[in-house]
Amino acid sequence: MNSSNFHEPQRQSKIGVILVFGNSLYHLLKNLWFLVIYFFMNELDSQTIINSTIGATIIFILAFAYSILYFWRFVFYIDPKTEEFVLQKGVINSKTISLPFHKIQQVNLKRNLVQRLIGVYSVLIDTAGSKEKEVEIKALSRIKAEQLAELLISYSRLEENIKEVEIEGKAAIDWHFSLNTFQLLKLGLISNYIRGLLLLITFYITLKDQFFLNKFIPPEFMMEPSLDSPLSVWKIILLLLAIITVTVADTFIKYYGLRLKKSNSGLQIEMGLRKNKKVSLKAKRVQTIEILNNPFQQKLDLQKVKFFLASSPNDPEKSIITIPGISQELLSKVLGYMHVNPIKKQLTQIIHNKLLIFKKISVGFLPLLLIPIISKFYNLDLSLKWVIITISIYSVILFGYQLLYYRSLRLSFSEEFILKNSGVWEKKQQYLEIWKLQAVSMSQPLWYRKKNLVNLIFHSAGGDVRFELIDRNKAESLMDYVLYKIESTSKGWM
């Protein structure tokens, strides 16, 4: 078979047999783990060991034979006559998947550590709204995987100005960017502390419950909760160091090797250590853009941008692409490719009703109701003084935070874009192109009617954006304008 002519039936790289075989062994061990534990936990006579070895060898041979058959019967090709991508697979039950070109929304390249070692890529073909990936080809060489991805993207007609992609030629590169190790380290040190703390707690509980952590860590290092023994300084320092270590490690695993390359075929994004992911991003598929930064990120010029794609909202990994650690200059280039320009001529701006502060503070006080429940459940003898001090400090923090959050909220409109600003510590800007919206709706709970207030919701294929507690008259006029823009456009993002 010709390795570059996808109009003829193709197979995966021959080394892909190893992946199929390893996957078969993994599922066998996953289903028979209790037998493995039984053999390790019990003393067995020599005859039982011999019989078990023979049985394991037979299973091993059968799994390898199945892997060869599965590899041989896994065939894919492009049918230009029917305008479909066709995949045939299966050993006992054969299955044929025919994917029309016009339904293809994204073609991604991924590889895990095993695929890195054997030098192959996975090609994933997605369609908008699908809960699972439609097609995955797990073992193609880099050249062949990139050729297939570019050819499918060109057939799917995702860009009006790209009618044909020269697969054999090399795309002209407009600009490129890569995130180095030092930038990754800075990024890990200034972000995601809460995530790091949660990961650390989960890791600790897992080790303690499943691997008997208390047998290996000295008693003086174990932190037991007690009202009479506050945390010492060294325990706090150790906790902070552990959180920073976990956060930095998580950042390296997710974003190691981050590269951006803008060419005439689109924006290429590649990242990941454990699971390497390569995406060819088309501007028309991006439904919502989020720009996030905290004071540290702003000072170091390391912004974060998220792209919400036309895909399943139940699968964030599939429908959201996050690019961290990019400068303001590079961010301008990325937004320019997405046709997102600063809003120069603002038509109107909306702010929330002040009742939003009351609503947020009221909801924020609900956790205080847990104090008597926890106190009774754990038989805690809490003094009235301790309770008053705790509630007072919590109330001041809650009121201050919600006031700052209310002041950060605003909704701006231009002729082409909707911009929502929010955030206290981490500032967030959400851009929506009006012509990509699917619908706009209003909701009015019973207790909003007296004040003539509503919630305004913008619906897109990448998710919903809400703006709460605004004047009904303003909401209706904006809703009419947005619906007019949606219905009058001739553009299409599918």
Short mmCIF file of N, CA and C in Angstrom, two decimals, residues 201-335:
data_model
loop_
_atom_site.label_atom_id
_atom_site.label_comp_id
_atom_site.label_asym_id
_atom_site.label_seq_id
_atom_site.Cartn_x
_atom_site.Cartn_y
_atom_site.Cartn_z
N ILE A 201 -3.86 17.07 48.90
CA ILE A 201 -4.77 16.42 49.85
C ILE A 201 -5.22 15.06 49.31
N THR A 202 -5.58 15.03 48.02
CA THR A 202 -6.00 13.77 47.40
C THR A 202 -4.88 12.74 47.44
N PHE A 203 -3.66 13.19 47.13
CA PHE A 203 -2.49 12.29 47.14
C PHE A 203 -2.25 11.75 48.55
N TYR A 204 -2.36 12.62 49.55
CA TYR A 204 -2.13 12.21 50.94
C TYR A 204 -3.17 11.18 51.39
N ILE A 205 -4.45 11.47 51.11
CA ILE A 205 -5.51 10.56 51.53
C ILE A 205 -5.37 9.20 50.85
N THR A 206 -5.02 9.22 49.55
CA THR A 206 -4.84 7.97 48.82
C THR A 206 -3.72 7.13 49.41
N LEU A 207 -2.58 7.78 49.69
CA LEU A 207 -1.45 7.04 50.26
C LEU A 207 -1.78 6.53 51.67
N LYS A 208 -2.43 7.36 52.45
CA LYS A 208 -2.73 6.98 53.83
C LYS A 208 -3.68 5.81 53.91
N ASP A 209 -4.72 5.83 53.04
CA ASP A 209 -5.74 4.78 53.08
C ASP A 209 -5.30 3.51 52.38
N GLN A 210 -4.60 3.64 51.23
CA GLN A 210 -4.30 2.47 50.42
C GLN A 210 -2.91 1.90 50.65
N PHE A 211 -1.96 2.75 51.09
CA PHE A 211 -0.59 2.27 51.22
C PHE A 211 -0.04 2.46 52.64
N PHE A 212 -0.96 2.72 53.60
CA PHE A 212 -0.59 2.77 55.01
C PHE A 212 0.53 3.77 55.25
N LEU A 213 0.27 5.02 54.89
CA LEU A 213 1.27 6.07 54.99
C LEU A 213 1.75 6.27 56.42
N ASN A 214 0.88 6.05 57.40
CA ASN A 214 1.24 6.30 58.79
C ASN A 214 2.31 5.34 59.30
N LYS A 215 2.57 4.24 58.59
CA LYS A 215 3.61 3.30 59.00
C LYS A 215 5.00 3.77 58.57
N PHE A 216 5.05 4.65 57.57
CA PHE A 216 6.34 5.06 57.01
C PHE A 216 6.73 6.48 57.44
N ILE A 217 5.75 7.32 57.81
CA ILE A 217 6.05 8.68 58.22
C ILE A 217 6.07 8.74 59.74
N PRO A 218 7.11 9.31 60.34
CA PRO A 218 7.20 9.41 61.80
C PRO A 218 6.00 10.14 62.38
N PRO A 219 5.59 9.76 63.61
CA PRO A 219 4.39 10.37 64.21
C PRO A 219 4.47 11.89 64.33
N GLU A 220 5.72 12.43 64.58
CA GLU A 220 5.81 13.87 64.74
C GLU A 220 5.51 14.63 63.46
N PHE A 221 5.55 13.93 62.29
CA PHE A 221 5.24 14.59 61.02
C PHE A 221 3.77 14.51 60.68
N MET A 222 3.01 13.68 61.36
CA MET A 222 1.59 13.53 61.07
C MET A 222 0.84 14.69 61.69
N MET A 223 0.03 15.34 60.89
CA MET A 223 -0.69 16.54 61.33
C MET A 223 -2.11 16.15 61.74
N GLU A 224 -2.35 16.01 63.03
CA GLU A 224 -3.67 15.66 63.53
C GLU A 224 -4.40 16.94 63.91
N PRO A 225 -5.66 17.09 63.50
CA PRO A 225 -6.39 18.31 63.83
C PRO A 225 -6.69 18.41 65.31
N SER A 226 -6.42 19.55 65.89
CA SER A 226 -6.68 19.78 67.31
C SER A 226 -6.84 21.27 67.54
N LEU A 227 -7.81 21.65 68.34
CA LEU A 227 -8.03 23.05 68.63
C LEU A 227 -7.00 23.60 69.60
N ASP A 228 -6.38 22.70 70.40
CA ASP A 228 -5.45 23.12 71.42
C ASP A 228 -4.01 23.14 70.94
N SER A 229 -3.72 22.59 69.75
CA SER A 229 -2.34 22.53 69.26
C SER A 229 -2.28 23.13 67.86
N PRO A 230 -2.04 24.45 67.76
CA PRO A 230 -1.98 25.10 66.44
C PRO A 230 -0.79 24.61 65.64
N LEU A 231 -0.88 24.81 64.34
CA LEU A 231 0.20 24.38 63.46
C LEU A 231 1.48 25.15 63.77
N SER A 232 2.59 24.44 63.81
CA SER A 232 3.87 25.10 64.01
C SER A 232 4.35 25.69 62.69
N VAL A 233 5.36 26.56 62.78
CA VAL A 233 5.86 27.25 61.59
C VAL A 233 6.41 26.27 60.57
N TRP A 234 7.16 25.25 61.06
CA TRP A 234 7.78 24.33 60.10
C TRP A 234 6.76 23.49 59.37
N LYS A 235 5.63 23.20 60.01
CA LYS A 235 4.58 22.44 59.32
C LYS A 235 3.95 23.28 58.21
N ILE A 236 3.77 24.57 58.48
CA ILE A 236 3.20 25.45 57.46
C ILE A 236 4.17 25.58 56.29
N ILE A 237 5.47 25.71 56.60
CA ILE A 237 6.47 25.81 55.53
C ILE A 237 6.49 24.55 54.68
N LEU A 238 6.45 23.37 55.34
CA LEU A 238 6.44 22.11 54.61
C LEU A 238 5.20 21.99 53.73
N LEU A 239 4.07 22.45 54.24
CA LEU A 239 2.83 22.39 53.46
C LEU A 239 2.93 23.28 52.23
N LEU A 240 3.45 24.52 52.42
CA LEU A 240 3.59 25.43 51.29
C LEU A 240 4.56 24.89 50.24
N LEU A 241 5.68 24.31 50.69
CA LEU A 241 6.64 23.73 49.76
C LEU A 241 6.03 22.57 48.98
N ALA A 242 5.23 21.76 49.69
CA ALA A 242 4.58 20.63 49.03
C ALA A 242 3.58 21.12 47.99
N ILE A 243 2.81 22.16 48.31
CA ILE A 243 1.83 22.71 47.37
C ILE A 243 2.54 23.27 46.14
N ILE A 244 3.64 24.02 46.35
CA ILE A 244 4.39 24.59 45.22
C ILE A 244 4.96 23.49 44.35
N THR A 245 5.51 22.43 44.99
CA THR A 245 6.08 21.32 44.22
C THR A 245 5.04 20.63 43.36
N VAL A 246 3.87 20.37 43.95
CA VAL A 246 2.80 19.71 43.21
C VAL A 246 2.31 20.60 42.07
N THR A 247 2.17 21.91 42.34
CA THR A 247 1.70 22.84 41.31
C THR A 247 2.67 22.93 40.14
N VAL A 248 3.97 23.05 40.45
CA VAL A 248 4.98 23.12 39.39
C VAL A 248 5.00 21.83 38.58
N ALA A 249 4.95 20.68 39.28
CA ALA A 249 4.96 19.39 38.58
C ALA A 249 3.74 19.25 37.67
N ASP A 250 2.58 19.68 38.16
CA ASP A 250 1.35 19.61 37.35
C ASP A 250 1.46 20.50 36.11
N THR A 251 2.06 21.68 36.26
CA THR A 251 2.25 22.59 35.13
C THR A 251 3.18 21.98 34.09
N PHE A 252 4.28 21.36 34.53
CA PHE A 252 5.22 20.73 33.60
C PHE A 252 4.56 19.58 32.85
N ILE A 253 3.77 18.77 33.55
CA ILE A 253 3.14 17.62 32.91
C ILE A 253 2.14 18.06 31.85
N LYS A 254 1.39 19.13 32.11
CA LYS A 254 0.34 19.56 31.19
C LYS A 254 0.88 20.37 30.01
N TYR A 255 1.91 21.21 30.26
CA TYR A 255 2.29 22.19 29.23
C TYR A 255 3.73 22.04 28.74
N TYR A 256 4.41 20.98 29.11
CA TYR A 256 5.80 20.81 28.67
C TYR A 256 5.87 20.74 27.13
N GLY A 257 6.84 21.43 26.58
CA GLY A 257 7.01 21.41 25.12
C GLY A 257 5.98 22.21 24.36
N LEU A 258 5.35 23.22 25.02
CA LEU A 258 4.33 24.03 24.35
C LEU A 258 4.93 24.78 23.17
N ARG A 259 4.34 24.58 22.00
CA ARG A 259 4.78 25.26 20.78
C ARG A 259 3.57 25.78 20.01
N LEU A 260 3.69 26.99 19.51
CA LEU A 260 2.67 27.58 18.64
C LEU A 260 3.32 27.91 17.31
N LYS A 261 2.64 27.61 16.23
CA LYS A 261 3.15 27.92 14.90
C LYS A 261 2.01 28.37 14.01
N LYS A 262 2.09 29.60 13.55
CA LYS A 262 1.06 30.14 12.66
C LYS A 262 1.58 30.07 11.23
N SER A 263 0.84 29.35 10.38
CA SER A 263 1.19 29.23 8.97
C SER A 263 -0.05 29.45 8.14
N ASN A 264 0.08 29.32 6.82
CA ASN A 264 -1.07 29.54 5.95
C ASN A 264 -2.11 28.44 6.06
N SER A 265 -1.81 27.36 6.81
CA SER A 265 -2.78 26.29 7.00
C SER A 265 -3.48 26.38 8.35
N GLY A 266 -3.13 27.38 9.18
CA GLY A 266 -3.80 27.53 10.46
C GLY A 266 -2.82 27.72 11.59
N LEU A 267 -3.34 27.64 12.82
CA LEU A 267 -2.53 27.78 14.03
C LEU A 267 -2.28 26.39 14.61
N GLN A 268 -1.01 25.96 14.60
CA GLN A 268 -0.64 24.65 15.14
C GLN A 268 -0.25 24.80 16.60
N ILE A 269 -0.83 23.96 17.47
CA ILE A 269 -0.55 24.00 18.91
C ILE A 269 -0.13 22.61 19.35
N GLU A 270 1.00 22.53 20.05
CA GLU A 270 1.49 21.25 20.56
C GLU A 270 1.95 21.42 21.99
N MET A 271 1.59 20.49 22.88
CA MET A 271 1.98 20.58 24.29
C MET A 271 1.76 19.24 24.97
N GLY A 272 2.33 19.09 26.18
CA GLY A 272 2.06 17.94 27.02
C GLY A 272 3.24 17.01 27.16
N LEU A 273 3.49 16.53 28.40
CA LEU A 273 4.56 15.57 28.67
C LEU A 273 4.01 14.16 28.74
N ARG A 274 3.04 13.93 29.63
CA ARG A 274 2.46 12.59 29.74
C ARG A 274 1.59 12.27 28.54
N LYS A 275 0.74 13.22 28.15
CA LYS A 275 -0.09 13.07 26.95
C LYS A 275 0.21 14.23 26.02
N ASN A 276 1.01 13.99 25.04
CA ASN A 276 1.37 15.03 24.06
C ASN A 276 0.21 15.24 23.10
N LYS A 277 -0.17 16.49 22.90
CA LYS A 277 -1.33 16.83 22.08
C LYS A 277 -0.93 17.83 21.03
N LYS A 278 -1.33 17.59 19.79
CA LYS A 278 -1.06 18.51 18.70
C LYS A 278 -2.37 18.82 17.99
N VAL A 279 -2.72 20.11 17.91
CA VAL A 279 -4.01 20.54 17.37
C VAL A 279 -3.77 21.55 16.26
N SER A 280 -4.52 21.41 15.20
CA SER A 280 -4.54 22.42 14.14
C SER A 280 -5.82 23.23 14.34
N LEU A 281 -5.66 24.44 14.86
CA LEU A 281 -6.81 25.24 15.29
C LEU A 281 -7.25 26.19 14.19
N LYS A 282 -8.53 26.14 13.87
CA LYS A 282 -9.13 27.02 12.87
C LYS A 282 -9.95 28.11 13.55
N ALA A 283 -9.81 29.33 13.09
CA ALA A 283 -10.46 30.46 13.74
C ALA A 283 -11.98 30.31 13.75
N LYS A 284 -12.54 29.72 12.71
CA LYS A 284 -14.00 29.61 12.61
C LYS A 284 -14.59 28.66 13.63
N ARG A 285 -13.76 27.75 14.16
CA ARG A 285 -14.27 26.79 15.14
C ARG A 285 -14.30 27.36 16.54
N VAL A 286 -13.57 28.43 16.80
CA VAL A 286 -13.49 29.00 18.14
C VAL A 286 -14.76 29.78 18.43
N GLN A 287 -15.48 29.38 19.46
CA GLN A 287 -16.75 30.01 19.81
C GLN A 287 -16.58 31.12 20.84
N THR A 288 -15.77 30.87 21.84
CA THR A 288 -15.54 31.84 22.92
C THR A 288 -14.05 31.88 23.24
N ILE A 289 -13.54 33.07 23.53
CA ILE A 289 -12.14 33.23 23.91
C ILE A 289 -12.10 33.85 25.31
N GLU A 290 -11.32 33.25 26.19
CA GLU A 290 -11.13 33.78 27.54
C GLU A 290 -9.66 34.17 27.72
N ILE A 291 -9.43 35.35 28.27
CA ILE A 291 -8.09 35.80 28.61
C ILE A 291 -8.04 35.98 30.12
N LEU A 292 -7.08 35.30 30.76
CA LEU A 292 -6.99 35.31 32.21
C LEU A 292 -5.59 35.72 32.65
N ASN A 293 -5.52 36.50 33.71
CA ASN A 293 -4.23 36.78 34.35
C ASN A 293 -4.46 37.31 35.76
N ASN A 294 -3.53 36.97 36.65
CA ASN A 294 -3.52 37.52 38.00
C ASN A 294 -2.40 38.56 38.07
N PRO A 295 -2.27 39.30 39.19
CA PRO A 295 -1.22 40.34 39.26
C PRO A 295 0.18 39.82 38.98
N PHE A 296 0.52 38.62 39.44
CA PHE A 296 1.85 38.06 39.19
C PHE A 296 2.05 37.79 37.70
N GLN A 297 1.04 37.18 37.08
CA GLN A 297 1.14 36.89 35.65
C GLN A 297 1.23 38.17 34.83
N GLN A 298 0.51 39.19 35.25
CA GLN A 298 0.54 40.47 34.53
C GLN A 298 1.91 41.12 34.68
N LYS A 299 2.51 41.03 35.87
CA LYS A 299 3.82 41.62 36.10
C LYS A 299 4.90 40.91 35.28
N LEU A 300 4.80 39.57 35.17
CA LEU A 300 5.79 38.79 34.43
C LEU A 300 5.44 38.65 32.95
N ASP A 301 4.32 39.24 32.54
CA ASP A 301 3.86 39.18 31.13
C ASP A 301 3.67 37.74 30.68
N LEU A 302 2.91 36.99 31.49
CA LEU A 302 2.61 35.59 31.19
C LEU A 302 1.10 35.40 31.23
N GLN A 303 0.42 35.81 30.17
CA GLN A 303 -1.03 35.69 30.13
C GLN A 303 -1.45 34.25 29.80
N LYS A 304 -2.70 33.97 30.12
CA LYS A 304 -3.29 32.66 29.77
C LYS A 304 -4.51 32.90 28.90
N VAL A 305 -4.66 32.12 27.84
CA VAL A 305 -5.81 32.25 26.96
C VAL A 305 -6.46 30.88 26.77
N LYS A 306 -7.79 30.86 26.77
CA LYS A 306 -8.55 29.63 26.57
C LYS A 306 -9.43 29.78 25.34
N PHE A 307 -9.47 28.72 24.54
CA PHE A 307 -10.34 28.68 23.37
C PHE A 307 -11.42 27.63 23.60
N PHE A 308 -12.67 28.04 23.55
CA PHE A 308 -13.81 27.12 23.69
C PHE A 308 -14.30 26.78 22.28
N LEU A 309 -14.21 25.50 21.95
CA LEU A 309 -14.50 25.07 20.58
C LEU A 309 -15.93 24.56 20.44
N ALA A 310 -16.34 24.39 19.20
CA ALA A 310 -17.66 23.83 18.90
C ALA A 310 -17.59 22.33 19.10
N SER A 311 -17.85 21.90 20.32
CA SER A 311 -17.75 20.48 20.64
C SER A 311 -18.64 20.19 21.83
N SER A 312 -18.47 19.01 22.41
CA SER A 312 -19.33 18.58 23.51
C SER A 312 -18.95 19.30 24.80
N PRO A 313 -19.91 19.96 25.50
CA PRO A 313 -19.60 20.60 26.76
C PRO A 313 -19.33 19.61 27.87
N ASN A 314 -19.65 18.31 27.66
CA ASN A 314 -19.41 17.28 28.66
C ASN A 314 -17.98 16.77 28.65
N ASP A 315 -17.19 17.23 27.70
CA ASP A 315 -15.82 16.76 27.58
C ASP A 315 -14.89 17.96 27.48
N PRO A 316 -14.50 18.57 28.65
CA PRO A 316 -13.67 19.77 28.62
C PRO A 316 -12.34 19.59 27.91
N GLU A 317 -11.73 18.40 28.06
CA GLU A 317 -10.45 18.16 27.42
C GLU A 317 -10.56 18.27 25.90
N LYS A 318 -11.72 17.89 25.40
CA LYS A 318 -11.94 17.90 23.97
C LYS A 318 -12.37 19.26 23.45
N SER A 319 -13.09 20.05 24.26
CA SER A 319 -13.70 21.28 23.78
C SER A 319 -13.01 22.55 24.24
N ILE A 320 -11.96 22.44 25.08
CA ILE A 320 -11.26 23.62 25.57
C ILE A 320 -9.76 23.44 25.34
N ILE A 321 -9.15 24.44 24.73
CA ILE A 321 -7.70 24.45 24.54
C ILE A 321 -7.14 25.62 25.35
N THR A 322 -6.20 25.32 26.24
CA THR A 322 -5.60 26.33 27.11
C THR A 322 -4.15 26.57 26.71
N ILE A 323 -3.80 27.83 26.51
CA ILE A 323 -2.42 28.21 26.19
C ILE A 323 -1.94 29.18 27.27
N PRO A 324 -1.02 28.74 28.14
CA PRO A 324 -0.52 29.62 29.20
C PRO A 324 0.81 30.26 28.83
N GLY A 325 1.22 31.25 29.63
CA GLY A 325 2.58 31.77 29.55
C GLY A 325 2.92 32.53 28.28
N ILE A 326 1.96 33.22 27.68
CA ILE A 326 2.29 33.97 26.45
C ILE A 326 2.31 35.47 26.75
N SER A 327 3.18 36.18 26.06
CA SER A 327 3.33 37.62 26.28
C SER A 327 2.17 38.38 25.66
N GLN A 328 2.08 39.66 26.04
CA GLN A 328 1.02 40.50 25.50
C GLN A 328 1.18 40.67 23.98
N GLU A 329 2.42 40.74 23.52
CA GLU A 329 2.68 40.87 22.09
C GLU A 329 2.20 39.64 21.32
N LEU A 330 2.53 38.45 21.87
CA LEU A 330 2.09 37.22 21.20
C LEU A 330 0.58 37.05 21.30
N LEU A 331 0.01 37.46 22.43
CA LEU A 331 -1.44 37.39 22.59
C LEU A 331 -2.14 38.22 21.53
N SER A 332 -1.59 39.37 21.19
CA SER A 332 -2.17 40.22 20.14
C SER A 332 -2.14 39.51 18.79
N LYS A 333 -1.05 38.76 18.52
CA LYS A 333 -0.96 38.02 17.26
C LYS A 333 -2.00 36.90 17.21
N VAL A 334 -2.16 36.19 18.34
CA VAL A 334 -3.14 35.09 18.40
C VAL A 334 -4.55 35.64 18.21
N LEU A 335 -4.87 36.72 18.90
CA LEU A 335 -6.20 37.31 18.77
C LEU A 335 -6.42 37.88 17.38
#
